[in-house]
């Protein structure tokens, strides 16, 4: 069965579960909210539902119930590669099923029919100053594509129907995931390669074609596949996924929603941390002035950052309390890649990994002194020659589209409501504080 038919069946089978929960068990309490959470970024409040991925603080992410190694092991691989195609992962994220080779081939063929980007999108990006941040360019590219939205057209057709609205979200979602790597490659070539563009190779899978379009080596094809899969989804409370979900909950179409998500991803505490990590490392190397990095000088650099009131980029997490398995997956990739494991930058990142958790623990503020995904990702890009580190968040944004688009397809399938949490005033909090706590009604 084709992906959309399978999805239709799954959504229809799932709907009664959601209806039963809201109708029969809607008043069951699953959490309570403290003043600290209310002021402190809604940390840990259980108020979102997704079955696409789940983040355990100790274990890290599971996609559709599978850890990262289980996901990589289970999915069909790209020809001649140890890594799955992004197309197979998309099928898996949407349906929870490991696709057959034939099902993957269908997705790949479908993406090829969707991936042509209209010229006006490139014209809009070219109109920006060349020194605009590449995340601005990506966001503008996605917004420019909005006029293509099938969901918006369906809404405006006068025939809008909640039960089938997910189908046009699926169409937009599929167009976005097929086109975003093309836009990203265009931005890369525009900004850093004098606008020398490389045409799509229609014989290649998504990751391999991206490598080809940015003029990369064959080895980079696996880097792209691994990178896009690892960055795809981190349950739905992170800034980019939550923003996409929130904006789409107003029935803004997937283009509006994902451009908003990308704008959140561009924050230095979120996706932009990958650019910050490389910036931090380069600054540190400059200060070393040719000397070898040691535990002592890395410790000093970490303290200099902390004493200047800055965060150590790539460390800490709002949910995780252990080393991010996405960090580990990339570290293992480095360790098994001849050349990369002996690369001076990898060695420095490994030294920071040895040093930073102790320094952050001594500093005593962060609840999680361990590295997150961003601490390791830039080193791999750098090694393969993608040295323009302000581009790294764009790579994150290409991967994150998979998770955000799968989530909002299901949001519409299950008819999730417009999101609208309740505000309180400071005076109310002060009154509840003085009363020694408010009884939940
Ligand atoms: N370096 C220095 N201080 C830190 C760090 C860090 N890496 N992480 C947290 N803290 C501080 C934090 O600023 C806060 O200080 P204050 O009380 O003065 O406001 C205190 O520790 C408690 O914060 P936590 O509760 O541990 O972390 P929170 O959930 O608020 O924030 C992050 C999570 C990820 C925003 C935070 O750890 C951070 O800023 N890390 C560095 C940036 C980064 O790597 N972001 C990428 C996250 C992954 N991603 O790709 O999105
Ligand atoms: C992410 O991948 O979105 C980040 O790790 C941040 C998060 O989960 O909050």
Short mmCIF file of N, CA and C in Angstrom, two decimals, residues 15 19 21 136 191 223 268 360 364 377 393 425:
data_model
loop_
_atom_site.label_atom_id
_atom_site.label_comp_id
_atom_site.label_asym_id
_atom_site.label_seq_id
_atom_site.Cartn_x
_atom_site.Cartn_y
_atom_site.Cartn_z
N UNK A 15 -8.00 7.46 15.58
CA UNK A 15 -8.95 8.50 16.02
C UNK A 15 -9.81 8.10 17.21
N UNK A 19 -10.53 10.18 20.73
CA UNK A 19 -11.91 10.58 21.07
C UNK A 19 -12.30 10.00 22.43
N UNK A 21 -10.35 9.11 24.90
CA UNK A 21 -9.60 9.77 25.98
C UNK A 21 -10.23 11.12 26.33
N UNK A 136 17.84 33.10 7.75
CA UNK A 136 16.88 34.08 7.21
C UNK A 136 16.52 33.65 5.78
N UNK A 191 25.59 31.64 -1.18
CA UNK A 191 26.34 32.41 -0.17
C UNK A 191 27.84 32.16 -0.22
N UNK A 223 27.04 11.19 5.69
CA UNK A 223 26.98 12.27 6.69
C UNK A 223 25.62 12.95 6.59
N UNK A 268 20.19 30.92 19.62
CA UNK A 268 21.44 30.31 20.08
C UNK A 268 21.27 29.30 21.21
N UNK A 360 31.37 22.20 34.47
CA UNK A 360 29.97 22.65 34.62
C UNK A 360 29.39 22.17 35.95
N UNK A 364 28.09 24.60 38.97
CA UNK A 364 26.94 24.35 39.84
C UNK A 364 25.59 24.90 39.40
N UNK A 377 28.31 17.97 16.13
CA UNK A 377 27.90 17.94 14.72
C UNK A 377 28.81 18.77 13.81
N UNK A 393 23.07 25.57 11.13
CA UNK A 393 21.67 25.51 11.60
C UNK A 393 20.71 25.24 10.44
N UNK A 425 -1.62 36.35 36.47
CA UNK A 425 -0.83 37.56 36.74
C UNK A 425 0.15 37.28 37.88
#
